[in-house]
Backbone as numpy.savetxt, mean C-alpha at the origin, in Angstrom:
# Nx Ny Nz CAx CAy CAz Cx Cy Cz
-16.23 -41.77 14.86 -17.07 -40.60 14.86 -16.18 -39.36 14.86
-16.58 -38.33 14.15 -15.78 -37.11 14.03 -16.37 -36.02 14.93
-15.48 -35.24 15.51 -15.89 -34.13 16.35 -15.32 -32.84 15.79
-16.07 -31.77 15.95 -15.63 -30.45 15.49 -15.67 -29.51 16.68
-14.57 -28.83 16.91 -14.51 -27.82 17.97 -14.37 -26.46 17.32
-15.16 -25.52 17.76 -15.08 -24.15 17.27 -14.81 -23.26 18.46
-13.59 -22.77 18.57 -13.19 -21.97 19.72 -12.85 -20.57 19.23
-13.44 -19.58 19.83 -13.14 -18.19 19.50 -12.36 -17.58 20.66
-11.31 -16.87 20.32 -10.45 -16.33 21.37 -10.74 -14.87 21.70
-11.42 -14.18 20.82 -11.73 -12.77 21.07 -13.18 -12.52 20.71
-13.71 -11.48 21.27 -15.08 -11.11 20.94 -15.15 -10.69 19.49
-16.12 -11.18 18.73 -16.14 -10.89 17.30 -16.26 -9.40 16.98
-16.98 -8.65 17.75 -17.14 -7.23 17.49 -15.83 -6.47 17.64
-15.12 -6.73 18.72 -13.88 -6.02 18.99 -12.80 -6.39 17.98
-12.68 -7.66 17.66 -11.66 -8.11 16.71 -11.95 -7.54 15.33
-13.20 -7.48 14.95 -13.57 -6.94 13.65 -13.24 -5.47 13.53
-13.52 -4.73 14.57 -13.23 -3.29 14.56 -11.73 -3.05 14.53
-11.00 -3.82 15.31 -9.55 -3.67 15.36 -8.92 -3.97 14.00
-9.36 -5.05 13.36 -8.78 -5.39 12.06 -9.20 -4.38 11.00
-10.40 -3.83 11.13 -10.84 -2.79 10.18 -9.92 -1.58 10.25
-9.65 -1.09 11.46 -8.79 0.08 11.59 -7.35 -0.21 11.25
-6.89 -1.43 11.50 -5.53 -1.80 11.10 -5.41 -1.81 9.58
-6.40 -2.35 8.91 -6.39 -2.34 7.45 -6.49 -0.95 6.88
-7.31 -0.13 7.50 -7.46 1.25 7.06 -6.16 2.03 7.24
-5.49 1.79 8.34 -4.21 2.46 8.60 -3.15 2.02 7.58
-3.13 0.74 7.25 -2.17 0.24 6.27 -2.45 0.82 4.88
-3.71 0.90 4.51 -4.07 1.48 3.21 -3.67 2.94 3.13
-3.87 3.68 4.21 -3.51 5.10 4.25 -1.99 5.27 4.14
-1.23 4.41 4.83 0.24 4.50 4.77 0.74 4.18 3.36
0.17 3.17 2.72 0.58 2.83 1.36 0.23 3.94 0.38
-0.94 4.55 0.56 -1.32 5.65 -0.32 -0.37 6.83 -0.15
0.06 7.09 1.08 1.02 8.17 1.32 2.35 7.91 0.60
2.80 6.66 0.61 4.03 6.31 -0.12 3.82 6.57 -1.61
2.67 6.15 -2.13 2.36 6.37 -3.55 2.36 7.85 -3.89
1.67 8.64 -3.08 1.54 10.08 -3.33 2.89 10.79 -3.24
3.69 10.45 -2.23 5.00 11.08 -2.08 5.94 10.71 -3.23
5.89 9.45 -3.65 6.72 9.03 -4.78 6.31 9.76 -6.05
5.01 9.87 -6.28 4.52 10.61 -7.45 5.00 12.06 -7.41
4.86 12.71 -6.27 5.26 14.11 -6.15 6.76 14.29 -6.38
7.56 13.42 -5.79 9.01 13.56 -5.93 9.47 13.31 -7.37
8.90 12.29 -8.02 9.30 12.01 -9.39 8.80 13.08 -10.36
7.63 13.63 -10.10 7.12 14.69 -10.97 7.93 15.97 -10.87
8.62 16.17 -9.76 9.45 17.37 -9.60 10.76 17.27 -10.37
11.16 16.07 -10.76 12.41 15.89 -11.48 12.28 16.35 -12.93
13.38 16.79 -13.48 13.39 17.17 -14.89 13.43 15.92 -15.76
13.17 16.09 -17.05 13.22 14.96 -17.98 14.63 14.36 -18.03
15.63 15.20 -17.90 17.01 14.71 -17.93 17.31 13.87 -16.69
16.84 14.33 -15.51 17.04 13.55 -14.29 16.32 12.21 -14.36
15.11 12.22 -14.90 14.37 10.97 -15.06 15.10 10.02 -16.02
15.67 10.58 -17.09 16.41 9.75 -18.04 17.65 9.15 -17.37
18.28 9.89 -16.47 19.43 9.35 -15.74 19.02 8.16 -14.87
17.78 8.18 -14.38 17.27 7.07 -13.57 16.72 5.93 -14.43
16.67 6.15 -15.74 16.14 5.14 -16.63 14.63 5.14 -16.70
14.03 6.30 -16.39 12.57 6.41 -16.40 12.12 7.42 -17.43
10.90 7.23 -17.90 10.26 8.22 -18.75 9.11 8.82 -17.94
8.69 10.00 -18.31 7.61 10.65 -17.57 6.33 9.81 -17.60
6.14 9.04 -18.65 4.94 8.21 -18.76 4.94 7.01 -17.83
6.08 6.66 -17.24 6.16 5.50 -16.35 6.13 5.88 -14.86
6.01 7.17 -14.57 6.04 7.61 -13.18 4.92 6.96 -12.36
3.73 6.92 -12.92 2.59 6.38 -12.19 2.80 4.90 -11.85
3.30 4.12 -12.80 3.50 2.70 -12.53 4.65 2.47 -11.55
5.67 3.29 -11.60 6.79 3.16 -10.66 6.33 3.50 -9.24
5.52 4.54 -9.10 5.00 4.92 -7.79 4.07 3.83 -7.24
3.25 3.25 -8.11 2.35 2.19 -7.69 3.13 0.98 -7.21
4.19 0.63 -7.92 5.01 -0.52 -7.53 5.73 -0.23 -6.21
6.17 1.00 -6.01 6.85 1.35 -4.75 5.90 1.23 -3.56
4.65 1.58 -3.76 3.69 1.57 -2.66 3.07 0.21 -2.42
2.71 -0.48 -3.49 1.92 -1.70 -3.36 2.68 -2.95 -3.75
3.87 -2.80 -4.34 4.70 -3.94 -4.63 4.21 -4.84 -5.76
3.45 -4.31 -6.67 2.95 -5.15 -7.78 3.73 -4.91 -9.01
């Protein structure tokens, strides 16, 4: 015969709220990295970007990769 045990270690309401705010905080931090990277790269001249091996059209994808790692 099989038995199933379901044990919860924290109250579902509190754990849900905590994970919600943790996720929200992480999303905000990643967006800040994206925004700061975009701003810094947009301030560079075309020559500086070329020295880095970037084109102005790739700034958005580079910033996205820096923030989200994709």
